[in-house]
Amino acid sequence: MLDPFQLPFVQRGLLELLILSIPAGLLGTWIVLRGLAFFSHAVGTAAFPGLVLADGLGFAAPLGAFGAAVAFSAGTAVVARRRPGDQDSLTAMVLVGCLAIGVILASDVFRSGSNVETLLFGSLLLIDGRDIALAAAAAAASLGAAVLFGRRWLAAGFDPTAAKSVGAGAPYLQIALLGLIALATTAALSVIGALLVAALFVVPSATARLWTSRMLSWQISSVVLVAVEGTAGLWLSVKTNAPPGATIATLSGAVFALAAAARAMPRPGRRTCLSAAVAAVAFLVAGCSSVASNDSGKLQVVATTTQIGDFVREVGGNAVAVDQILQPNTDPHEYEPRPSDIEGAAGAKLVFANGDDLDAWIDQVVSESGSEARIVDLGAAVPVKLPGESSGAEASRYDAHWWHDPRNAEAAVEEIRRALIEAEPSNAAEFRRNADAYLGKLRALDRGIAKCMDSVPATQRKLVTDHDAFGYFAKRYGITVVGAVIPSQTTQAQPSAKDVSDLVNLIEREGVTAVFPESSVSPKLAETIAHETGASSDHTLYGDTLGSKDSSGATYLQMEAANADAMVQGFSGGKRSCSIHGIG
Amino acid sequence: MNRAAASHEVDGGPLIRATSDRDVLAEAAGLTVGYGGVAAIENVSFRVRRGERIALLGPNGGGKTTLLRSITGEADRISGSLRVSASWATVPQTERSRLDYPVSALDVAVMGSLASLPWWRQPGRRERAAALQALERVGMVKLAGATFGELSAGQRQRVLIARGLVQDAGLLLLDEPFTGLDASSSDRLETLIGALATEERGILIATHDLEQARRWDLVVCLNRRQIAFGPPGEVLNLAVLEATYGGAIVAIPDSGGLGILPPHHHHQS
Ligand SMILES: Nc1ncnc2c1ncn2[C@@H]1O[C@H](COP(=O)(O)OP(=O)(O)OP(=O)(O)O)[C@@H](O)[C@H]1O
Ligand SMILES: [Mg+2]
């Protein structure tokens, strides 16, 4: 039953959770008692500008988050002193300010994107020593403060009028409480993410309050409940391969609902209903708890992106079991690891990565899994490289979308062949045969696309896409990239009003006939711009990810062929299309 | 009572000469207080000394609570002066304390001990003993373990008084402490207040009970401004009561002729 807890990364997550249960449970009671639930939620979100600053100026993210959270708490405390009133509205006012600063910093000053937002999510599966140290510091501080200040916090909250006269009105008490909540929630950011902080800090305490009537018993039950719900949620998430944070949040919500319902129930019925509910939950857990077992005997490899997964399956054939981390139509810029990813990495011999910062998280996934796997950076092996963005979160030397040049795909396939043969020489013949066949198709693809593009006059090959992902394709086939709706190689940046109006002018000036939305990005903005300029937006491209199984872009070959067809149609105003032979 | 002649002008005015009397616990002169810069009571002048029970009289909205809050610092001083030279304990009007807190009557009483402890010290056995003793004095020791929010309004009032006793403050501010008490509790509280006064404390009591006020040492009559301040025997005359409660209310047949003076005893200045 307990096997998930034998995995080292789960053990680390568990340790982190157990440590965090102390500040979460203790502070949770004060959060509930003093009406600070919204504040505790907001303080995590308010860490955003700090994360952007840390990312832009290059210092440690937790430091940035904590700095912003402290500034936020201080801001709220100051505003509260100036304008006494409802804590929630004050918090909201300061929060809006923080978020506005964060957005301006992110989009206009540092042009950062994805990393910053992933920091707001966090994952229990990627816990490192620093996270544990931060949690331990938060636990020690909360425990100390609860012992030292608890009575005074209680007296101040119980009767604010008399707070000063009973020696509980000193400003440092309120500041200590808000500051501790800031410290503890930033420690929890890397675990459960800003949006789910309440699952640890508010809901369990609110639940425990239902059956306790004294501070001490409440605090103890609330710490225990956080630990139990966290442990159960983590276990469940590994069993069901769901993201742990969301699982814990769901579980704690369900327990609260159950406890509240049980309280509302007349006494005699309570027992039966509770046991029925527990049985139902147990049944549900049992039903979910079937983990996909590894195909034994095969060479275990991990591929980060959908394209690389496709390459590896083509070359590996039946001899290789591929664990592909990103699924079709998900944006690689928005990745949150699932338990199976880390388990997969733990058992893998090889990990194939895209490189160039597109999947930088893979290093952490591999190291957290305790795997000995060799990471093969395919981006480093391809011959054609274009410059990347010069600043911001995605700043890297090279544009990461190298697969859009089929010659690069060929080189990647050759690299995959080499690595597979090295890992399992006994299957060398099969790997060679598969790779040769596939390389032939890649060459056919390249020739086919070139021929299609030749049917469109060079002056009409003007490309406007959703984000800046088609540099390699454009370079290879003589297409001019006029602009992108999101003026960045990441999908996470936000265009400003000026960016949009500049692009509209550019499209009109250049006589661009089509704006191409991307399959994994919301088409809204592309459609708006197309509408404004009279260009068409009917032809969708596959940018960062393959399409789903039954789409026209289910494999790499289909994806690129579909892109070529979409572009030819778009450039020629629907007069021409493109079909490529020898790749089926 | 041979106190310095207290002033009781109906229309207020600059009043008390400052004294350096060591018995003075609080003193206001020409004090105007309010909320957010808007005056709620104007031109208040009074003085509290050790051993005095002072009744605050006035209609709803007259400013009794506001006057107490001027001492606790919750209401803003707009003009005039206020000097508070003793520690104070407050028992707020009942509806303002929190009923949803997980605290027992004893916990609440123990809160009174925090003020005299340094910030790193926690209340211990001695503080609990003091709290129990205070609960004993207000007749609540049997319910010391009960959850505060589950007590009756009168019982809660008494627990809050016990907290004030534990605080051992020189100045007690009681905002309508008799509201909701039954006759025997009420008598008991009055006896307690008398005992506290003999312990050299000053006690300010907001009340709507004129008869009670007559038994105490001084009264302050408030109706958005100070109507009068002085010993009840001198101050509680028809004109003052009329000005305090408004003309219609002054049918005071229950006074039994106890010092209701015809409206000529005050000096117009
Ligand atoms: N927090 C506040 N903000 C603004 N005005 C207030 C506030 N509290 C009281 N006031 C106003 O101050 C005036 C005096 O109110 P106060 O509460 O002092 O009256 P009171 O004599 O205690 O009345 P009651 O007998 O009803 O307790 C009233 O007009 C009231 O509207
Ligand atoms: Mg009042």
PDB file of C-alpha atoms in Angstrom, chain A residues 165-272:
ATOM      1  CA  SER A 165      -4.762  48.374  27.736  1.00  0.00           C
ATOM      2  CA  VAL A 166      -4.057  44.663  28.104  1.00  0.00           C
ATOM      3  CA  GLY A 167      -0.655  45.063  26.479  1.00  0.00           C
ATOM      4  CA  ALA A 168      -1.624  43.454  23.194  1.00  0.00           C
ATOM      5  CA  GLY A 169      -1.901  46.549  21.050  1.00  0.00           C
ATOM      6  CA  ALA A 170       1.729  47.054  20.157  1.00  0.00           C
ATOM      7  CA  PRO A 171       2.238  47.388  16.398  1.00  0.00           C
ATOM      8  CA  TYR A 172       5.009  44.785  16.401  1.00  0.00           C
ATOM      9  CA  LEU A 173       2.480  42.096  17.249  1.00  0.00           C
ATOM     10  CA  GLN A 174       0.387  42.694  14.150  1.00  0.00           C
ATOM     11  CA  ILE A 175       3.530  43.113  12.045  1.00  0.00           C
ATOM     12  CA  ALA A 176       4.948  39.855  13.394  1.00  0.00           C
ATOM     13  CA  LEU A 177       1.748  38.028  12.528  1.00  0.00           C
ATOM     14  CA  LEU A 178       1.548  39.390   8.987  1.00  0.00           C
ATOM     15  CA  GLY A 179       5.293  38.928   8.464  1.00  0.00           C
ATOM     16  CA  LEU A 180       5.128  35.310   9.577  1.00  0.00           C
ATOM     17  CA  ILE A 181       2.235  34.609   7.277  1.00  0.00           C
ATOM     18  CA  ALA A 182       4.293  36.149   4.492  1.00  0.00           C
ATOM     19  CA  LEU A 183       7.313  33.980   5.349  1.00  0.00           C
ATOM     20  CA  ALA A 184       5.315  30.792   5.636  1.00  0.00           C
ATOM     21  CA  THR A 185       3.281  31.316   2.476  1.00  0.00           C
ATOM     22  CA  THR A 186       6.393  32.077   0.435  1.00  0.00           C
ATOM     23  CA  ALA A 187       7.944  28.913   1.825  1.00  0.00           C
ATOM     24  CA  ALA A 188       4.842  27.095   0.636  1.00  0.00           C
ATOM     25  CA  LEU A 189       4.931  28.717  -2.814  1.00  0.00           C
ATOM     26  CA  SER A 190       7.427  26.234  -4.178  1.00  0.00           C
ATOM     27  CA  VAL A 191       5.342  23.405  -2.812  1.00  0.00           C
ATOM     28  CA  ILE A 192       1.781  24.136  -3.609  1.00  0.00           C
ATOM     29  CA  GLY A 193       1.788  27.388  -5.544  1.00  0.00           C
ATOM     30  CA  ALA A 194       0.214  30.737  -4.785  1.00  0.00           C
ATOM     31  CA  LEU A 195      -3.237  29.743  -5.899  1.00  0.00           C
ATOM     32  CA  LEU A 196      -3.513  26.757  -3.583  1.00  0.00           C
ATOM     33  CA  VAL A 197      -1.879  28.173  -0.447  1.00  0.00           C
ATOM     34  CA  ALA A 198      -5.299  28.233   1.189  1.00  0.00           C
ATOM     35  CA  ALA A 199      -5.422  24.442   0.958  1.00  0.00           C
ATOM     36  CA  LEU A 200      -2.677  24.276   3.550  1.00  0.00           C
ATOM     37  CA  PHE A 201      -3.148  27.474   5.523  1.00  0.00           C
ATOM     38  CA  VAL A 202      -6.861  28.059   5.738  1.00  0.00           C
ATOM     39  CA  VAL A 203      -9.003  25.044   5.008  1.00  0.00           C
ATOM     40  CA  PRO A 204      -7.517  22.551   7.520  1.00  0.00           C
ATOM     41  CA  SER A 205      -7.681  25.107  10.329  1.00  0.00           C
ATOM     42  CA  ALA A 206     -11.230  26.017   9.442  1.00  0.00           C
ATOM     43  CA  THR A 207     -12.037  22.313   9.493  1.00  0.00           C
ATOM     44  CA  ALA A 208     -10.363  21.674  12.844  1.00  0.00           C
ATOM     45  CA  ARG A 209     -12.232  24.643  14.339  1.00  0.00           C
ATOM     46  CA  LEU A 210     -15.448  22.715  13.841  1.00  0.00           C
ATOM     47  CA  TRP A 211     -14.611  20.238  16.585  1.00  0.00           C
ATOM     48  CA  THR A 212     -12.338  22.186  18.928  1.00  0.00           C
ATOM     49  CA  SER A 213     -13.237  24.895  21.391  1.00  0.00           C
ATOM     50  CA  ARG A 214      -9.867  25.894  22.855  1.00  0.00           C
ATOM     51  CA  MET A 215      -6.801  27.407  21.272  1.00  0.00           C
ATOM     52  CA  LEU A 216      -4.365  24.668  22.210  1.00  0.00           C
ATOM     53  CA  SER A 217      -6.461  21.740  21.036  1.00  0.00           C
ATOM     54  CA  TRP A 218      -7.350  23.692  17.902  1.00  0.00           C
ATOM     55  CA  GLN A 219      -3.738  24.382  17.049  1.00  0.00           C
ATOM     56  CA  ILE A 220      -2.682  20.800  17.623  1.00  0.00           C
ATOM     57  CA  SER A 221      -5.557  19.370  15.574  1.00  0.00           C
ATOM     58  CA  SER A 222      -4.928  21.835  12.844  1.00  0.00           C
ATOM     59  CA  VAL A 223      -1.227  20.925  12.541  1.00  0.00           C
ATOM     60  CA  VAL A 224      -2.125  17.238  12.585  1.00  0.00           C
ATOM     61  CA  LEU A 225      -4.827  17.738   9.992  1.00  0.00           C
ATOM     62  CA  VAL A 226      -2.469  19.549   7.604  1.00  0.00           C
ATOM     63  CA  ALA A 227       0.036  16.727   8.000  1.00  0.00           C
ATOM     64  CA  VAL A 228      -2.577  14.026   7.463  1.00  0.00           C
ATOM     65  CA  GLU A 229      -4.255  15.712   4.518  1.00  0.00           C
ATOM     66  CA  GLY A 230      -0.897  16.518   2.974  1.00  0.00           C
ATOM     67  CA  THR A 231       0.348  12.976   3.355  1.00  0.00           C
ATOM     68  CA  ALA A 232      -2.862  11.454   2.063  1.00  0.00           C
ATOM     69  CA  GLY A 233      -3.012  13.930  -0.813  1.00  0.00           C
ATOM     70  CA  LEU A 234       0.566  13.268  -1.808  1.00  0.00           C
ATOM     71  CA  TRP A 235       0.039   9.529  -1.692  1.00  0.00           C
ATOM     72  CA  LEU A 236      -3.159   9.827  -3.696  1.00  0.00           C
ATOM     73  CA  SER A 237      -1.498  12.020  -6.279  1.00  0.00           C
ATOM     74  CA  VAL A 238       1.247   9.501  -6.875  1.00  0.00           C
ATOM     75  CA  LYS A 239      -1.281   6.717  -7.119  1.00  0.00           C
ATOM     76  CA  THR A 240      -3.496   8.611  -9.546  1.00  0.00           C
ATOM     77  CA  ASN A 241      -0.726  10.544 -11.278  1.00  0.00           C
ATOM     78  CA  ALA A 242      -2.443  13.856 -10.559  1.00  0.00           C
ATOM     79  CA  PRO A 243      -0.609  17.067  -9.653  1.00  0.00           C
ATOM     80  CA  PRO A 244      -0.037  16.875  -5.860  1.00  0.00           C
ATOM     81  CA  GLY A 245      -0.984  20.468  -5.051  1.00  0.00           C
ATOM     82  CA  ALA A 246      -4.388  20.205  -6.646  1.00  0.00           C
ATOM     83  CA  THR A 247      -4.951  16.798  -5.055  1.00  0.00           C
ATOM     84  CA  ILE A 248      -4.227  18.122  -1.573  1.00  0.00           C
ATOM     85  CA  ALA A 249      -6.474  21.105  -2.204  1.00  0.00           C
ATOM     86  CA  THR A 250      -9.320  18.871  -3.340  1.00  0.00           C
ATOM     87  CA  LEU A 251      -8.863  16.555  -0.399  1.00  0.00           C
ATOM     88  CA  SER A 252      -8.809  19.316   2.192  1.00  0.00           C
ATOM     89  CA  GLY A 253     -11.895  20.880   0.625  1.00  0.00           C
ATOM     90  CA  ALA A 254     -13.695  17.527   0.730  1.00  0.00           C
ATOM     91  CA  VAL A 255     -12.748  16.921   4.354  1.00  0.00           C
ATOM     92  CA  PHE A 256     -14.041  20.352   5.307  1.00  0.00           C
ATOM     93  CA  ALA A 257     -17.320  19.745   3.506  1.00  0.00           C
ATOM     94  CA  LEU A 258     -17.690  16.372   5.208  1.00  0.00           C
ATOM     95  CA  ALA A 259     -16.897  17.729   8.655  1.00  0.00           C
ATOM     96  CA  ALA A 260     -19.304  20.618   8.227  1.00  0.00           C
ATOM     97  CA  ALA A 261     -22.035  18.319   6.979  1.00  0.00           C
ATOM     98  CA  ALA A 262     -21.436  15.919   9.870  1.00  0.00           C
ATOM     99  CA  ARG A 263     -21.788  18.769  12.338  1.00  0.00           C
ATOM    100  CA  ALA A 264     -25.026  19.910  10.801  1.00  0.00           C
ATOM    101  CA  MET A 265     -26.360  16.379  11.064  1.00  0.00           C
ATOM    102  CA  PRO A 266     -28.418  15.256  14.105  1.00  0.00           C
ATOM    103  CA  ARG A 267     -26.297  13.176  16.452  1.00  0.00           C
ATOM    104  CA  PRO A 268     -27.758   9.686  15.924  1.00  0.00           C
ATOM    105  CA  GLY A 269     -27.356   9.830  12.130  1.00  0.00           C
ATOM    106  CA  ARG A 270     -23.872  11.234  12.307  1.00  0.00           C
ATOM    107  CA  ARG A 271     -22.002   8.011  12.843  1.00  0.00           C
ATOM    108  CA  THR A 272     -23.578   6.097  10.006  1.00  0.00           C
TER     109      THR A 272
END
